[in-house]
N, CA, C and O atoms as a GROMACS GRO file, in nm:
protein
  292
    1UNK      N    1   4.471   0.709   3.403
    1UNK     CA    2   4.384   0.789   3.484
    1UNK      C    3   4.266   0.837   3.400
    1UNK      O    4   4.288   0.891   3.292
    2UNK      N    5   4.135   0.818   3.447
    2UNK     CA    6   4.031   0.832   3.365
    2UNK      C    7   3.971   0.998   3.438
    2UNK      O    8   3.976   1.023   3.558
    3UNK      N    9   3.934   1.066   3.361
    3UNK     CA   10   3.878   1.207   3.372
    3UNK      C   11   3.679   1.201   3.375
    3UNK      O   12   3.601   1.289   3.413
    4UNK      N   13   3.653   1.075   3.324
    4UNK     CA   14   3.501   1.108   3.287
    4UNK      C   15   3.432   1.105   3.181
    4UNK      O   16   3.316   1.067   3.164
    5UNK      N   17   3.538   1.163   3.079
    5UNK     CA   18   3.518   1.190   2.938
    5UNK      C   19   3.497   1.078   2.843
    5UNK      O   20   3.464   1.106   2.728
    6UNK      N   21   3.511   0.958   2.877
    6UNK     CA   22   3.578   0.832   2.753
    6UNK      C   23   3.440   0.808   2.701
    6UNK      O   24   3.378   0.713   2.750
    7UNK      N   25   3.399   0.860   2.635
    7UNK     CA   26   3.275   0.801   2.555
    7UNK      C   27   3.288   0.736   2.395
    7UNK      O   28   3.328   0.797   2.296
    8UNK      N   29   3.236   0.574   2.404
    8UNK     CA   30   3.242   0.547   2.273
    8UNK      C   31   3.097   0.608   2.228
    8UNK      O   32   2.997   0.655   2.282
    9UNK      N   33   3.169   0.563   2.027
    9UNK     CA   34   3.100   0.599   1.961
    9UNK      C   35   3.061   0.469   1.881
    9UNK      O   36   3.143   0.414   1.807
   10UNK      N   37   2.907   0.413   1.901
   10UNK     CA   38   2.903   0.279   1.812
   10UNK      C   39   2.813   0.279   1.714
   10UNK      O   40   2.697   0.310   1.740
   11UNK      N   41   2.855   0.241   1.574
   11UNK     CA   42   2.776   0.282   1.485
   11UNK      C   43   2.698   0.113   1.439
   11UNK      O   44   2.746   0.007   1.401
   12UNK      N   45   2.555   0.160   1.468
   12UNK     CA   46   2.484   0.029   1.458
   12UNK      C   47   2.474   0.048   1.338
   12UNK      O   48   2.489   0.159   1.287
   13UNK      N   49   2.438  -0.097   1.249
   13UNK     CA   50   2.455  -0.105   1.051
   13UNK      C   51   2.306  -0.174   1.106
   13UNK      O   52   2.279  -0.234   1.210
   14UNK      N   53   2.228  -0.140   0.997
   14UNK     CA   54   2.082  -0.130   1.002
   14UNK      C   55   2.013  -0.218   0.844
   14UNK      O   56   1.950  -0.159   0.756
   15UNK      N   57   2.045  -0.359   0.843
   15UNK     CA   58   1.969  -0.416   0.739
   15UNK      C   59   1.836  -0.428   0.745
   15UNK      O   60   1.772  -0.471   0.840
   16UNK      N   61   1.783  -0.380   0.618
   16UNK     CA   62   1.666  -0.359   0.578
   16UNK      C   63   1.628  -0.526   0.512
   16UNK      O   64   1.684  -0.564   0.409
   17UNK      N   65   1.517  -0.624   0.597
   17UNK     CA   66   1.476  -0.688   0.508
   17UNK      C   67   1.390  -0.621   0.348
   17UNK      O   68   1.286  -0.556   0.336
   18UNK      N   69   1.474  -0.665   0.258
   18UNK     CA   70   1.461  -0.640   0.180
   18UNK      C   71   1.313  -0.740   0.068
   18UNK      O   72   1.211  -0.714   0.004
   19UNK      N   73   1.379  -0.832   0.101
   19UNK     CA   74   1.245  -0.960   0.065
   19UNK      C   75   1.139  -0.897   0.091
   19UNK      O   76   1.066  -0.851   0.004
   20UNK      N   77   1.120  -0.888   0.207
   20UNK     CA   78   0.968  -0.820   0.305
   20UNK      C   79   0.961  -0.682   0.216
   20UNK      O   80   0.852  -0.647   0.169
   21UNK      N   81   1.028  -0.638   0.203
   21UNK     CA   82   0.970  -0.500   0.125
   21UNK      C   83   0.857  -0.525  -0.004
   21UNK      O   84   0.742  -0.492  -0.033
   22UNK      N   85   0.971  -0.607  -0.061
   22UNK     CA   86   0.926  -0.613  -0.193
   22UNK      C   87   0.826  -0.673  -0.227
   22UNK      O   88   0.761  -0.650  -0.329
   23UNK      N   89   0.797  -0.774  -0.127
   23UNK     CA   90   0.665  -0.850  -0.076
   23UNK      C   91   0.553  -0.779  -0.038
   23UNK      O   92   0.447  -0.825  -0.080
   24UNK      N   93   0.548  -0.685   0.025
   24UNK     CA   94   0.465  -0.596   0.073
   24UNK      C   95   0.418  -0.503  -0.012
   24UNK      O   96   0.299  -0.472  -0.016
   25UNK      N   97   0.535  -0.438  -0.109
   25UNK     CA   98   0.515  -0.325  -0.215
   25UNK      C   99   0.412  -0.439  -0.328
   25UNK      O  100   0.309  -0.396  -0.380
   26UNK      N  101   0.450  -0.554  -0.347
   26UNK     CA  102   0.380  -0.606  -0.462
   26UNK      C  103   0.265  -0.613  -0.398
   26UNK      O  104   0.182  -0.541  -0.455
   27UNK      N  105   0.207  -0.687  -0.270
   27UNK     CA  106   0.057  -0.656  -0.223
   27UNK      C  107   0.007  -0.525  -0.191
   27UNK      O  108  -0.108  -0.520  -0.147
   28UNK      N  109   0.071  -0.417  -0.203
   28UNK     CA  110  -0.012  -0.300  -0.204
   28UNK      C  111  -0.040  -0.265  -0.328
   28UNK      O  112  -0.134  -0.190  -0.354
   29UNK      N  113   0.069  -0.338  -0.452
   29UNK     CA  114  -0.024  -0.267  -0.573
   29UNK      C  115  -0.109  -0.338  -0.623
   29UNK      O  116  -0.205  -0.299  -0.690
   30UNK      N  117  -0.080  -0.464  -0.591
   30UNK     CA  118  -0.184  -0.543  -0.650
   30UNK      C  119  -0.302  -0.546  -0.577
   30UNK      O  120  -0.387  -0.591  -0.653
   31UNK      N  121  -0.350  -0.522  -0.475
   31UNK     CA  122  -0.465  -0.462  -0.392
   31UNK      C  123  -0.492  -0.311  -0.434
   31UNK      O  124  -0.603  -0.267  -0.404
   32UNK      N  125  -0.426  -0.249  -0.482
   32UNK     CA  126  -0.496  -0.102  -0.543
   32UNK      C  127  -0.511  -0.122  -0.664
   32UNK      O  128  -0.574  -0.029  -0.714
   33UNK      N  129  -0.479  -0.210  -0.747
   33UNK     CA  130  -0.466  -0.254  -0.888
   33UNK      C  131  -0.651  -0.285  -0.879
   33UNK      O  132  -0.728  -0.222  -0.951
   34UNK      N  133  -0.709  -0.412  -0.760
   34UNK     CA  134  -0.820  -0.492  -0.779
   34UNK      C  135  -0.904  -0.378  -0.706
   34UNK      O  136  -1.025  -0.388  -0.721
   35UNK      N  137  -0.871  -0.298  -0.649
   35UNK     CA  138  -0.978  -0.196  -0.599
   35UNK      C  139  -0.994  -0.079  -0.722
   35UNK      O  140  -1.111  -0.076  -0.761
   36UNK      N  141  -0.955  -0.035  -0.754
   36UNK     CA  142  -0.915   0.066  -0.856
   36UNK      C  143  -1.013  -0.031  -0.975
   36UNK      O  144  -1.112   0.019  -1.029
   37UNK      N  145  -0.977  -0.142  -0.997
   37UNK     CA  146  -1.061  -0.177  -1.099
   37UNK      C  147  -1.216  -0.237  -1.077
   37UNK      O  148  -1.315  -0.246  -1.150
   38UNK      N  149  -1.186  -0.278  -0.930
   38UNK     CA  150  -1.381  -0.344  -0.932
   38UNK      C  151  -1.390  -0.184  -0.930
   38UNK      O  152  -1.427  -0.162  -1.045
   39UNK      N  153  -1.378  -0.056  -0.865
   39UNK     CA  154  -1.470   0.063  -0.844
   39UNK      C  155  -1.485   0.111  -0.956
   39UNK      O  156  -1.562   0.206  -0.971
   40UNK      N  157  -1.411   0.052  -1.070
   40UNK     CA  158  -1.371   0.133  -1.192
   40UNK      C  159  -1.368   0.248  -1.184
   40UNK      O  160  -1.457   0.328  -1.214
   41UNK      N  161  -1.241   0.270  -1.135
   41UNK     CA  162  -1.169   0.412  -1.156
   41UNK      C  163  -1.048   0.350  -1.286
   41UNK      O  164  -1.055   0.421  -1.387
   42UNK      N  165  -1.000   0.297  -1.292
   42UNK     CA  166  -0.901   0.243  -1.347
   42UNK      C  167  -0.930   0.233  -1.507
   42UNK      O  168  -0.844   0.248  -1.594
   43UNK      N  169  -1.090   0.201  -1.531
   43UNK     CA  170  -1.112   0.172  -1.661
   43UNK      C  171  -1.267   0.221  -1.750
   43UNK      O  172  -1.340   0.198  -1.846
   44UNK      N  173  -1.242   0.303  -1.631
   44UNK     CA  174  -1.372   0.434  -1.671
   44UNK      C  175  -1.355   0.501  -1.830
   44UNK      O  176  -1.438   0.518  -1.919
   45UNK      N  177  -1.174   0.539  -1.821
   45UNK     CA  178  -1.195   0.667  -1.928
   45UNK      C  179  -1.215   0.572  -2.096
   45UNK      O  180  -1.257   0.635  -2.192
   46UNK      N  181  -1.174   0.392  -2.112
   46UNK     CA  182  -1.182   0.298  -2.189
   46UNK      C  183  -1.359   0.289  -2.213
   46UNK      O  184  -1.420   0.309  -2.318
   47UNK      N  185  -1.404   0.259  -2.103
   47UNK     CA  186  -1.528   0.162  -2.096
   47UNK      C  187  -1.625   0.237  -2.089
   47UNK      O  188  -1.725   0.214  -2.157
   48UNK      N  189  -1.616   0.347  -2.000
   48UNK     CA  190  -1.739   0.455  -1.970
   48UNK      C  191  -1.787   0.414  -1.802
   48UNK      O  192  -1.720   0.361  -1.713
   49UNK      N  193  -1.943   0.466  -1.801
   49UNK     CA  194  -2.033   0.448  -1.695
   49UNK      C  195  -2.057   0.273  -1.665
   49UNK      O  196  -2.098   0.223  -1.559
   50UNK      N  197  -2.010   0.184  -1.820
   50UNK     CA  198  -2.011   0.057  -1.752
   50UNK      C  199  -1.910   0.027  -1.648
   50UNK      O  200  -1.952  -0.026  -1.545
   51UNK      N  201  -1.807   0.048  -1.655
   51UNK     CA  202  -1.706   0.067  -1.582
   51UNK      C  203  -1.720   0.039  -1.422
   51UNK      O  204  -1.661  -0.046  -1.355
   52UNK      N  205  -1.824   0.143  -1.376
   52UNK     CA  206  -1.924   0.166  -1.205
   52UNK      C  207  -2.014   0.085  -1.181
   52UNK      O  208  -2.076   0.082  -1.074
   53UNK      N  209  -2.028   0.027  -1.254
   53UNK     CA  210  -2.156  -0.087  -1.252
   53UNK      C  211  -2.130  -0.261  -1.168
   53UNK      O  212  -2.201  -0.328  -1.093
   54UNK      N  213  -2.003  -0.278  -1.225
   54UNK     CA  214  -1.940  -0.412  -1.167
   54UNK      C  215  -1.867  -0.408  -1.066
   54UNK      O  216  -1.745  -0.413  -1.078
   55UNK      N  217  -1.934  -0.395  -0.932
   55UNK     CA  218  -1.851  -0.388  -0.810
   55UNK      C  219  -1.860  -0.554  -0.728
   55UNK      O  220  -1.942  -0.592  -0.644
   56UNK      N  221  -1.751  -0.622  -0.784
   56UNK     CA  222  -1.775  -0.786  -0.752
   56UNK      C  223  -1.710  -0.786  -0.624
   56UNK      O  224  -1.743  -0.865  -0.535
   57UNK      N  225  -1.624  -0.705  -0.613
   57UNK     CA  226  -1.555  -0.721  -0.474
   57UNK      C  227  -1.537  -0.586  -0.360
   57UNK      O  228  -1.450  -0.558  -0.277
   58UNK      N  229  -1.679  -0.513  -0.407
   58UNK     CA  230  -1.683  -0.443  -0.318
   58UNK      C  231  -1.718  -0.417  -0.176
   58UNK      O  232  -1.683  -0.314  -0.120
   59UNK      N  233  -1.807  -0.539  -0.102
   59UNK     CA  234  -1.831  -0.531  -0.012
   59UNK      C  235  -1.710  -0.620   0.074
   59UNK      O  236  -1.684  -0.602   0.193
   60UNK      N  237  -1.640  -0.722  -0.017
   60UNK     CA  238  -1.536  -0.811   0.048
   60UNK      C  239  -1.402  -0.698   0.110
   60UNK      O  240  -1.332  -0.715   0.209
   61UNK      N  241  -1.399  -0.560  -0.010
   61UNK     CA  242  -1.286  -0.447   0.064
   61UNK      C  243  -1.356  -0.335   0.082
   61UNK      O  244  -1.343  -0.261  -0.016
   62UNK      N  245  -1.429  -0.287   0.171
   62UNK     CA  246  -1.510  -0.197   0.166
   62UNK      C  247  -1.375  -0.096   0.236
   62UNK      O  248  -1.317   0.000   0.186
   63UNK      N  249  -1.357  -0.159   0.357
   63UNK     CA  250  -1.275  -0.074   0.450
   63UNK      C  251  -1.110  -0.022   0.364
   63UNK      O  252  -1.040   0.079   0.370
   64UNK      N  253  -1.103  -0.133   0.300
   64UNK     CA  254  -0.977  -0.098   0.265
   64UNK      C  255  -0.982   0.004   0.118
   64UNK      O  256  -0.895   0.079   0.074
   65UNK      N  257  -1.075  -0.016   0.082
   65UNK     CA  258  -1.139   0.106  -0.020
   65UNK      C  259  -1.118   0.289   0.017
   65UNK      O  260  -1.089   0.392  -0.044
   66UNK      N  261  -1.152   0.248   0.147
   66UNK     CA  262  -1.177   0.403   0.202
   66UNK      C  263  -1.015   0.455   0.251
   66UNK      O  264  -0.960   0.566   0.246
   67UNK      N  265  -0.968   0.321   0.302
   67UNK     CA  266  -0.782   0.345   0.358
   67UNK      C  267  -0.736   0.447   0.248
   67UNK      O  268  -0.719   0.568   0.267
   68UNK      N  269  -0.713   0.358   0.091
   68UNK     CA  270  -0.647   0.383  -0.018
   68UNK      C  271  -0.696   0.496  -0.070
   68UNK      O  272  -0.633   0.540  -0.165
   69UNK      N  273  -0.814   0.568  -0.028
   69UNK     CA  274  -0.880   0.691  -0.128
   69UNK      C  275  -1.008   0.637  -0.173
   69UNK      O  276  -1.091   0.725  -0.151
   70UNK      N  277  -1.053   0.556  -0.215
   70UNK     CA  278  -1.117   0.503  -0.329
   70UNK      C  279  -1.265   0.562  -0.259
   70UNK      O  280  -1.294   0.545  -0.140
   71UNK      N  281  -1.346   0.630  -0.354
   71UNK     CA  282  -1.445   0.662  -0.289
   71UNK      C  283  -1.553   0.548  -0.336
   71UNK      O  284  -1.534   0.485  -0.440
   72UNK      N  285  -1.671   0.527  -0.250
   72UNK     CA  286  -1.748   0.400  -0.290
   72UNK      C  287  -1.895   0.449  -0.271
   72UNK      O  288  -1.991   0.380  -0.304
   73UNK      N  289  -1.909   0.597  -0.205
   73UNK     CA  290  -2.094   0.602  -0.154
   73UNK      C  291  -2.085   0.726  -0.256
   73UNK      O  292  -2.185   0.793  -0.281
   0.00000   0.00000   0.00000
C-alpha cells in the first residue's frame, strides 16, 4: 500500500572532461603569455620603455586585450 511518500534519491556522478580543461587552461595562458608580451607588460621591468614599442600583434588581439585587462590606449 503506497501513502505518497516513496521518493527516490538519485545521485548523478558528474565527469569532468578533463582533456578539454587542460586544453583550454594551456590556451588561456599561452594567449596571456603573447598579449602580456607584444604590450610589454611582461618585459618592461628587464627591457624598459623598449618593451611598449613592439606591438606586432596588437591590432590582430585588440579585443581580446581589453577581455584579459591588458590596457592598450
Amino acid at each position: 500500500m503506497s501513502n505518497g511518500n516513496n521518493r527516490q534519491v538519485i545521485r548523478a556522478e558528474i565527469k569532468y572532461p578533463i582533456l578539454a580543461i587542460v586544453v583550454l587552461a594551456a590556451i588561456f595562458a599561452f594567449t596571456s603569455f603573447a598579449l602580456g608580451y607584444d604590450q610589454g607588460q611582461l618585459f618592461s621591468i628587464v627591457v624598459g620603455d623598449r618593451a611598449y614599442e613592439e606591438n606586432f600583434l596588437h591590432e590582430l588581439f585588440h579585443d581580446t586585450r581589453h577581455a584579459l585587462g591588458f590596457p592598450c590606449h
